[in-house]
Structure formats: C-alpha cells, structure tokens
Coordinates of C-alpha atoms in Angstrom, one line a residue:
X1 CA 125.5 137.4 136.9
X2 CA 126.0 141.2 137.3
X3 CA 127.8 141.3 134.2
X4 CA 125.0 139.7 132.4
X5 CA 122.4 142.0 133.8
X6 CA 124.6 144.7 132.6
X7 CA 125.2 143.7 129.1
X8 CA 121.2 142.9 128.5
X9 CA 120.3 146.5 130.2
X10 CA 122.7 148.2 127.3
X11 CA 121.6 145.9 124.3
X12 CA 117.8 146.6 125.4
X13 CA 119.3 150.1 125.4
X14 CA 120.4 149.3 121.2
X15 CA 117.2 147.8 120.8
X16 CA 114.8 150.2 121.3
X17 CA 117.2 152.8 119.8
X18 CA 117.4 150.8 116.7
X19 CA 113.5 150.5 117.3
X20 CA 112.7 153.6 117.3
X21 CA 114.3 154.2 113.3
X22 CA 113.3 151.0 112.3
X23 CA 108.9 151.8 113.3
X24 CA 109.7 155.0 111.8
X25 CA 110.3 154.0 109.0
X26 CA 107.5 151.5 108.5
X27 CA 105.4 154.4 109.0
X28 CA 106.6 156.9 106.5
X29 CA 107.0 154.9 103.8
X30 CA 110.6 153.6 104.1
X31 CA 110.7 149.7 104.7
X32 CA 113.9 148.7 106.4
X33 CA 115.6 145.6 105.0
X34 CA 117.4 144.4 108.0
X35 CA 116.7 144.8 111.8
X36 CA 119.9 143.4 113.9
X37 CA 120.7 143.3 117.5
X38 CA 124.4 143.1 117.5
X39 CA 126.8 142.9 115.1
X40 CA 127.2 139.9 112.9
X41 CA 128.3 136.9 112.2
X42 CA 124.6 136.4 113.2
X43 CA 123.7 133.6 115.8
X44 CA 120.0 133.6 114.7
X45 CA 117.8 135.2 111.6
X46 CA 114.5 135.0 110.3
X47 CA 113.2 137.2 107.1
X48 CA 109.5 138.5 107.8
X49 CA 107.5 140.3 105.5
X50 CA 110.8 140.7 103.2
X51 CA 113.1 142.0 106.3
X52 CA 115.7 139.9 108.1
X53 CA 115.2 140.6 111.6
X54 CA 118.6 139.2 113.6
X55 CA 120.5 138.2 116.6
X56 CA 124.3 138.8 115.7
X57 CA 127.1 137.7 118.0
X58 CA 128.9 140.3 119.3
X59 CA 126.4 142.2 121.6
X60 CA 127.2 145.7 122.3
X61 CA 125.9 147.4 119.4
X62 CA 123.0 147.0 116.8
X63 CA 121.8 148.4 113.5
X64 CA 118.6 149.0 111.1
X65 CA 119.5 148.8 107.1
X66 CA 117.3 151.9 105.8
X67 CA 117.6 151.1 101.4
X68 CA 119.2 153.9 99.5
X69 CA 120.7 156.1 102.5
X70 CA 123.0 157.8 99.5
X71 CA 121.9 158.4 96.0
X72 CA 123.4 155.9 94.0
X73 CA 126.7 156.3 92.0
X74 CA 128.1 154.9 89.3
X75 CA 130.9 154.0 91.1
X76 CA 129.1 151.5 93.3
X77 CA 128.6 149.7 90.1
X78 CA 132.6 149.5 89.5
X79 CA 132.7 148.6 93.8
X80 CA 130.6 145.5 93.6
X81 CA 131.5 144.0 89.8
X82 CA 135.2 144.6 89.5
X83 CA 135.5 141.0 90.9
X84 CA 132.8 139.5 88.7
X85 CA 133.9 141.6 85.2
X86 CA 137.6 139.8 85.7
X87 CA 136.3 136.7 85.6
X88 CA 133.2 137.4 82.8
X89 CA 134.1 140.2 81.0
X90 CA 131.4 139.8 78.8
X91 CA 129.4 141.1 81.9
X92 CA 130.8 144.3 80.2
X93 CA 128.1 145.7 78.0
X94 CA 125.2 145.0 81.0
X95 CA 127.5 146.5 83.3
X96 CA 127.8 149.6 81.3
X97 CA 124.4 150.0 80.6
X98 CA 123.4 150.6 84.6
X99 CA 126.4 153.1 84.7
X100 CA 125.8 155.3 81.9
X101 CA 122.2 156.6 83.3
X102 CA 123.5 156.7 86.9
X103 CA 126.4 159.2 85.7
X104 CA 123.6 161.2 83.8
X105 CA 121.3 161.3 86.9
X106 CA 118.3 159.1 84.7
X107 CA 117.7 157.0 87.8
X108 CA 114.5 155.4 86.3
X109 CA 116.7 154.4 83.2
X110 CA 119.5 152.8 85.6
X111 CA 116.6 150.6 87.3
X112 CA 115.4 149.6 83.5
X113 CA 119.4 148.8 82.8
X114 CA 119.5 146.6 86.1
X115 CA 117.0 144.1 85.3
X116 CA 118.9 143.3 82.4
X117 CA 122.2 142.9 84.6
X118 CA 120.5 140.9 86.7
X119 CA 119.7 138.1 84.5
X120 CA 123.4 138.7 82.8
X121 CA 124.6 137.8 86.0
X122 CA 122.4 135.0 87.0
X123 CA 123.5 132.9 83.5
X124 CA 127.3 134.4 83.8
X125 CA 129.8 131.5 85.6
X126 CA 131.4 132.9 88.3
X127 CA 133.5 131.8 91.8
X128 CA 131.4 132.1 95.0
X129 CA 133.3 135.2 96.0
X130 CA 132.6 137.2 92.6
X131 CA 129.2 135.8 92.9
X132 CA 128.4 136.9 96.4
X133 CA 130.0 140.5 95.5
X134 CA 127.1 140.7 92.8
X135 CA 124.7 139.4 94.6
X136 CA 125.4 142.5 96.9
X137 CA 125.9 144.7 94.5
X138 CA 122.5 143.8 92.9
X139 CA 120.9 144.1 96.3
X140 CA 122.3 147.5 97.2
X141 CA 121.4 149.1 93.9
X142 CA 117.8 147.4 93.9
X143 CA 117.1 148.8 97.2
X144 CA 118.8 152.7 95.9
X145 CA 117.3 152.9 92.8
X146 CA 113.7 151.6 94.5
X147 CA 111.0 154.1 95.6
X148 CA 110.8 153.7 99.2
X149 CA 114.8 154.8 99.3
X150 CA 115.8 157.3 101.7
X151 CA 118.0 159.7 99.4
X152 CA 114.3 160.1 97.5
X153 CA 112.1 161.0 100.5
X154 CA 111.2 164.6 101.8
X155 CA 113.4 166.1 104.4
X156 CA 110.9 166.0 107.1
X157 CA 110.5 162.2 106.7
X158 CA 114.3 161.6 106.3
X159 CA 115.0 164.0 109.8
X160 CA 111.9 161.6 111.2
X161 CA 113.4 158.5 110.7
X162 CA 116.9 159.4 111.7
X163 CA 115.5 161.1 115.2
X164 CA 113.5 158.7 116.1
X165 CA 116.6 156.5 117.6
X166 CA 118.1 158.7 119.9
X167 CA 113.9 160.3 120.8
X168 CA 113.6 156.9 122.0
X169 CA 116.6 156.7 124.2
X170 CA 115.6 160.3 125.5
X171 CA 112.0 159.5 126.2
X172 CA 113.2 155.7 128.1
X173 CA 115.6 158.0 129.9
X174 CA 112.7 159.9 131.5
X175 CA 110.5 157.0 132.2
X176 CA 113.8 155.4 134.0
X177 CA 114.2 158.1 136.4
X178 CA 110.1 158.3 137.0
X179 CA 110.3 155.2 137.5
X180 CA 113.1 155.3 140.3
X181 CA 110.8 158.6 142.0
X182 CA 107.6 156.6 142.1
X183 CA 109.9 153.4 144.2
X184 CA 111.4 156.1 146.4
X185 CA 114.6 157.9 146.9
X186 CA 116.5 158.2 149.7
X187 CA 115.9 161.0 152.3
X188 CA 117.3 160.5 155.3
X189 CA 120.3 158.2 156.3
X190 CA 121.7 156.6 159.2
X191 CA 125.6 156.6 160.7
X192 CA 125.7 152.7 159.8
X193 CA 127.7 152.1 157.1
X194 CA 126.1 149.8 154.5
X195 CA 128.8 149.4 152.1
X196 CA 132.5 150.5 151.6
X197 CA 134.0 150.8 148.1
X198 CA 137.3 148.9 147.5
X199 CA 140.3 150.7 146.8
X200 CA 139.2 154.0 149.0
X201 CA 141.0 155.8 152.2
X202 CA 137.7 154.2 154.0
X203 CA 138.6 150.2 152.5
X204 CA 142.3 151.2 153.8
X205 CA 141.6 152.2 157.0
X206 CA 139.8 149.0 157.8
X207 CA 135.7 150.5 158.2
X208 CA 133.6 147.8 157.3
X209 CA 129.8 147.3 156.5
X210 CA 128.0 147.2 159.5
X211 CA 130.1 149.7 161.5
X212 CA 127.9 152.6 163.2
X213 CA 130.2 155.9 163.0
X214 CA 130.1 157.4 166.7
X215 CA 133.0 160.7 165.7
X216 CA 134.8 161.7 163.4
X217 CA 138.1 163.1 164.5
X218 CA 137.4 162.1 168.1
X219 CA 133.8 164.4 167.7
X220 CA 130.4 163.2 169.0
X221 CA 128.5 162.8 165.8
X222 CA 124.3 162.0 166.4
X223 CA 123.6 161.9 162.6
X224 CA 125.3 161.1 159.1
X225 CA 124.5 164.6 158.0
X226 CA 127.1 165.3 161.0
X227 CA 129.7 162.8 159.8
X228 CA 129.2 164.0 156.0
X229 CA 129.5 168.2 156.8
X230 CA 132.7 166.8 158.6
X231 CA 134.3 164.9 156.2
X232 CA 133.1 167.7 153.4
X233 CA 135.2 170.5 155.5
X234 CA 138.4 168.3 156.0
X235 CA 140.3 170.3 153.2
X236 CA 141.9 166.9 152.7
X237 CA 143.6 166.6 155.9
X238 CA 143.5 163.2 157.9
X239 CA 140.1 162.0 160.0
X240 CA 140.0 159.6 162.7
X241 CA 136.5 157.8 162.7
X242 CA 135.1 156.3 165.4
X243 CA 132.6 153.4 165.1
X244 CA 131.0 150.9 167.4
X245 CA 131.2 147.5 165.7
X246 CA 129.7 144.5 167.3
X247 CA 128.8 146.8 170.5
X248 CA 132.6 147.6 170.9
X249 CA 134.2 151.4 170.1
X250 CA 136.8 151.1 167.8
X251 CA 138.6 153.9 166.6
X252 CA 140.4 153.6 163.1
X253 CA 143.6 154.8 161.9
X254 CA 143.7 158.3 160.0
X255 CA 142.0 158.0 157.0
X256 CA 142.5 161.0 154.5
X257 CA 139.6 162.0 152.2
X258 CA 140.0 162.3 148.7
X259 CA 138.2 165.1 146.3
X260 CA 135.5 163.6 143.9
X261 CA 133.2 166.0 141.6
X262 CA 134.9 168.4 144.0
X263 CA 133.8 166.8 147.0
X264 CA 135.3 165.4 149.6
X265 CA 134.5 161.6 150.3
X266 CA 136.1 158.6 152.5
X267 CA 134.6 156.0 150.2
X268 CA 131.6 154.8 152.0
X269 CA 127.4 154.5 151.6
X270 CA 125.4 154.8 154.5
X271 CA 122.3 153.2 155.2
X272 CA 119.0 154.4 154.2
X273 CA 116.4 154.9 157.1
X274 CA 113.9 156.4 155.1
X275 CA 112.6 156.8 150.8
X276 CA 110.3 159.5 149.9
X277 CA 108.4 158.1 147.4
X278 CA 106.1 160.5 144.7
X279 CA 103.4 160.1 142.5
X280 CA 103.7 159.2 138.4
X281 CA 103.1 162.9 137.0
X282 CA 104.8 164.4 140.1
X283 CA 107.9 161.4 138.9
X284 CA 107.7 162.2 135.5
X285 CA 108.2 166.4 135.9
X286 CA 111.4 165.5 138.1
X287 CA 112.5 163.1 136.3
X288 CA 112.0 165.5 133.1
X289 CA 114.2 168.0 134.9
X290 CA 117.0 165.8 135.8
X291 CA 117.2 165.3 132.4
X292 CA 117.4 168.5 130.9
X293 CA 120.2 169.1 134.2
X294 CA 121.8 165.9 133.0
X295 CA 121.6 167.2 129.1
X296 CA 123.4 170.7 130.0
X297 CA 126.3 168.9 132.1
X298 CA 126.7 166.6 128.9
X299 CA 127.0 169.5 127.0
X300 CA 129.7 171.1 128.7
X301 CA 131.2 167.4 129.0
X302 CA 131.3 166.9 125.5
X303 CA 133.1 170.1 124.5
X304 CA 135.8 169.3 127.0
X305 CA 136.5 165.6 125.6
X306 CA 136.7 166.8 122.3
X307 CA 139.9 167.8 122.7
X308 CA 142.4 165.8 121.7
X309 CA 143.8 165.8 125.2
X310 CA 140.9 164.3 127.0
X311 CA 139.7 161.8 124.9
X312 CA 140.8 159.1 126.5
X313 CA 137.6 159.9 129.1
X314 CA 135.6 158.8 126.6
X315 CA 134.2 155.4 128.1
X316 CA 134.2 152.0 125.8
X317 CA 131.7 149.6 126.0
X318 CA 133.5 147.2 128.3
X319 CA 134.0 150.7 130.5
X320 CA 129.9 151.1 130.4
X321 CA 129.4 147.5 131.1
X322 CA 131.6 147.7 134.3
X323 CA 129.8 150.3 135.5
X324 CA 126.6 148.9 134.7
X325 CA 127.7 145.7 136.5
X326 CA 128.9 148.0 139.6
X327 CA 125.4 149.7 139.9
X328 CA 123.6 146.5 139.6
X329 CA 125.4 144.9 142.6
X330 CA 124.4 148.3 144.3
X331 CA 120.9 147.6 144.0
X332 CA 118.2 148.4 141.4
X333 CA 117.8 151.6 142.0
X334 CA 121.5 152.9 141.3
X335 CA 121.5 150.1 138.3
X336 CA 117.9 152.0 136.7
X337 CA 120.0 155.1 137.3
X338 CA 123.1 154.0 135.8
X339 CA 121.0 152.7 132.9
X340 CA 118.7 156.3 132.5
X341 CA 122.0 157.8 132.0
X342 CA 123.8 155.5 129.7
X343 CA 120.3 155.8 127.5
X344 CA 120.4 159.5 127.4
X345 CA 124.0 159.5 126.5
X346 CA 123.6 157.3 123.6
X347 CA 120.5 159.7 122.5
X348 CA 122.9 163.2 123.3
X349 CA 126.0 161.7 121.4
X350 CA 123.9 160.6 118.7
X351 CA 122.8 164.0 118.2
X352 CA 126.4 165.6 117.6
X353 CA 126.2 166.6 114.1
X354 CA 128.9 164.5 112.9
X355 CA 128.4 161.1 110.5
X356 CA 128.4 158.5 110.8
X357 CA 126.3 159.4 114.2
X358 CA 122.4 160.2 113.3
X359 CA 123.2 164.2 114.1
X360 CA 124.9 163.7 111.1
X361 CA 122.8 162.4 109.0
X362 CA 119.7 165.2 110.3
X363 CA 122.3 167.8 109.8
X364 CA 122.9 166.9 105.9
X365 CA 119.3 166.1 105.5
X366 CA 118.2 169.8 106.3
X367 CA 121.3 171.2 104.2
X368 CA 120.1 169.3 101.3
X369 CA 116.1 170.5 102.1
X370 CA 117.4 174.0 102.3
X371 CA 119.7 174.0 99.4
X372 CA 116.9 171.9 97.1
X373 CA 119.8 169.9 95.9
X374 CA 121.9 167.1 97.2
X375 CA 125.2 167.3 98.8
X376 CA 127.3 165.6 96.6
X377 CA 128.7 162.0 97.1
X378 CA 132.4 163.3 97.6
X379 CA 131.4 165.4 100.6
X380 CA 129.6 162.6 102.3
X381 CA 133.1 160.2 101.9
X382 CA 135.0 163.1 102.8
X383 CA 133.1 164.0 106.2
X384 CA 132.8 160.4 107.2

C-alpha cells in the first residue's frame, strides 16, 4: 500500500507539472493537442475540445504536446512519407510541392501545398503502416505550419509556457512544507525509541522500538538531547546503550556509530513528546526559506553529479519511489516532506539549461529573442 501511496504522490507530482504548461498555454494563445499522464500505450483517452487528454500505462512520467515546438523543415516531409512515396510514388508531385516552400522559408505557401497533400493522400492506396506514418506526418505539419504554434509566438509567451511546469512544482513545494509547519514539527523528544532502521549499528545491536535509553556508555542520560550530543562526540568509536525495556535494564552490546551528512548516528528515531505548531503566513515564510536553503544545496549537488564520476547518485524513479514508500510508512509528515523535495527537484532539474529539459528550451527561446532570428534546426538536433 506504501508503494502505491508513493507512486500516486510522484504522478500528482507530473501532473500538475505538466499542468502548469498545459493552462499556460490555453492562456496565451497556444492550444495543446495532447495532455497525458504517463507514458503510453494509453489505458484510457478522451479528445475534448480538440485535445486528447490521457491515462498512459507506465506511470512515472507525463507529457503536454505544445504544436510546432520547431519550425518546420523540409526534412520532416521526407521523415514521415518515405514509407508512403515507395508504395505511391505518384504521391511525388504533392509531396514536392509542401517541400519546396518550407526550404524557401514561404510557410504560408507550405500550408496552401498541404491541403492538396492531404487529399492526395486520402485517395492514394496505401498499407496501414505507410498510412499511419502520413497520417502523422500530416498531423505534425498541420499543427507547425498553424498559427497558434510555438516556434511563431513571442519570446515572452514561449519562456511562459515552458516555466510554468517546473513554477508549479516550486510553488507546491512551498505549500508542502507550510503545510507540514501549520500540523507541527517536532520540538522536543523523548529517550524512548520509536523506531529503528534496518540494516544500522542500532538494528545490530538488538535496540528495539519501545526501549527507553537510560546511558550511553554506562552514563546517566535524563534526556535525548543527552544521548544525541553523546553519540554526535563518539568520533566513531564503540557505545554501550543502556535501556530499560519492559521495566528491566538491559545493556546492549557495543554498537559503533556511523557518519551520515557528517554526523554521527546509531540508526534510531526517538519519540516525539511535543510539536510546535505555527500559523499559515508564519508557515509559508519558513517554508519559503527552506526552500531557497534546499535550492542552494541542490545547486552545489548538481555540480558535483555532473561529473562523470558521480553520476551514478543520480536517483531513478524506482530510487524516488522507495524513498517515497519509506517516508510514507514514517508517517505523513516525513512522506509531505519527502514529497516537497522530490517536487522542487523536478522544478530545479528542469531548469538546467540543457534540452530536452524545459531550461533548455527557455534558454534557446531567449537566444533566439535576442538574436531576432532562429537557431537553426541542426543546432537543436545537435544539442539534444
């Protein structure tokens, strides 16, 4: 059931990403064609208003189809009718005719030409495949060549539209972590021991949940900030812990502490006596700072994993759900938590200025509003 909790917190995670281009885009003039959740072969569809809005199979991803994200080419003409002028070459002349004005730039005169195409094709005899390709092909140049494409639109509308995804991660982010200050966070914990994570010196030793820590290398301790500064200034070395458990003293074997984020931990959460609950502006100005702490770390992070080196820290989806599914049996506070940071790190990583990512696509979109020309075709194919 954790698992499942996980996987819908990261595709609600896609969906208002994807949500955030796709309303955009309504409202400057740029009406989407598609609107998926997942990838496809699609388990449900509907068209609305002339978009398909769908339900794909695979989960863990999602995407909005913008018409005309590259000024069209007469190459795409070749791309989607090689198939269908082998088996009808008198497709030929039609064909040609939508090619010539695309290589001349005479986008108006390739829309003219396509209509004509388009009935060439509809009364030419050709397999499914070939069809299908043309039917594509039709489709994609339709939507290019048609006003509301995105290579014709101002820069400010095109940077818009493509920000909008990961804005709406960042903003969810913030209303995540407000949301967590207004329920409370912990401020003050107890010496019980609540939970112990597998696979840590604490699990080995044998502490359980339940146990109250009484010393820590045979050391009186009256509070957990005692048995924390304790196991913080171990260097590393060995710890006996005490604990009553079921009203007996127990002491455990030594249990060695090992270094995380440059702490020292046993592998244990403590109970929490008290929350310290705030008010929705108060919420929203921390939760606003964590963020921009969160955003600087990220930056550092990413640097460091771009080497070649350190990629491999780079977590998958199946990596994100496991954590996901680890913070939901937790509780819902660490799973909101888990979830405000996976949403700011799709918005941060979608901001690198590489394509495919949207930082990409901003990043050409203000070269071309600067140079007052496109960036040619070849460049884009190059860089992606």
């Amino acid at each position: 059931m954790t698992v499942v909790v996980a996987i819908a917190g990261l595709a609600f995670l896609i969906l208002i990403h994807e949500a955030g281009h796709f309303f955009t885009a309504l409202a400057v003039g740029m009406r989407p064609r598609r609107f998926y959740v997942g990838f496809p072969p699609a388990l449900v569809k509907r068209v609305h208003n002339g978009v398909e809005y769908g339900l794909g199979m695979i989960p863990l991803g999602g995407y909005v189809k913008i018409p005309g994200m590259h000024r069209p080419a007469a190459s795409d003409v070749d791309l989607h009718f090689g198939s269908a002028l082998y088996e009808e070459p008198r497709l030929l002349p039609a064909v040609d005719r939508v090619k010539r004005p695309l290589a001349e730039g005479d986008f108006e005169g390739a829309r003219a030409a396509l209509r004509e195409l388009e009935h060439a094709t509809a009364e030419a005899k050709l397999s499914p495949g070939a069809a299908r390709a043309a039917r594509r092909g039709l489709e994609e140049l339709r939507d290019a060549l048609g006003p509301d494409s995105y290579w014709r639109q101002r820069t400010w509308k095109k940077v818009a539209v493509i920000s909008a995804g990961p804005a709406t991660n960042l903003l969810f982010a913030v209303l995540l972590l407000a949301v967590v200050y207004m329920i409370g966070i912990p401020s003050a914990a107890s010496r019980r021991v609540d939970a112990v994570d597998p696979g840590t010196p604490a699990a080995h030793v044998g502490l359980k949940a339940g146990d109250t820590i009484v010393g820590v290398d045979r050391i009186p301790t009256r509070s957990f900030s005692q048995v924390r500064d304790a196991i913080k200034s171990s260097g590393g070395h060995p710890l006996v812990i005490s604990v009553l458990r079921n009203g007996r003293y127990v002491e455990l074997p030594p249990a060695k502490p090992t270094k995380q984020s440059g702490t020292y931990i046993l592998g244990f959460r403590p109970s929490i006596v008290r929350y310290k609950r705030y008010g929705p502006l108060t919420s929203v100005g921390l939760a606003g700072k964590d963020v921009g702490y969160v955003a600087k770390a990220m930056g550092s992070w990413v640097v460091h994993i771009t080497s070649p080196s350190n990629r491999k820290q780079i977590s998958t989806p199946v990596g994100i759900v496991r954590t996901s599914s680890e913070a939901v049996h937790q509780g819902y506070r660490d799973y909101l938590s888990i979830l405000a940071l996976i949403s700011l790190s799709l918005a941060l990583l979608n901001l690198l200025p590489l394509l495919p990512l949207d930082g990409g696509h901003i990043a050409f979109s203000l070269v071309e509003g600067i140079r007052g020309k496109a960036v040619g075709r070849a460049v884009y194919e190059r860089v992606s």
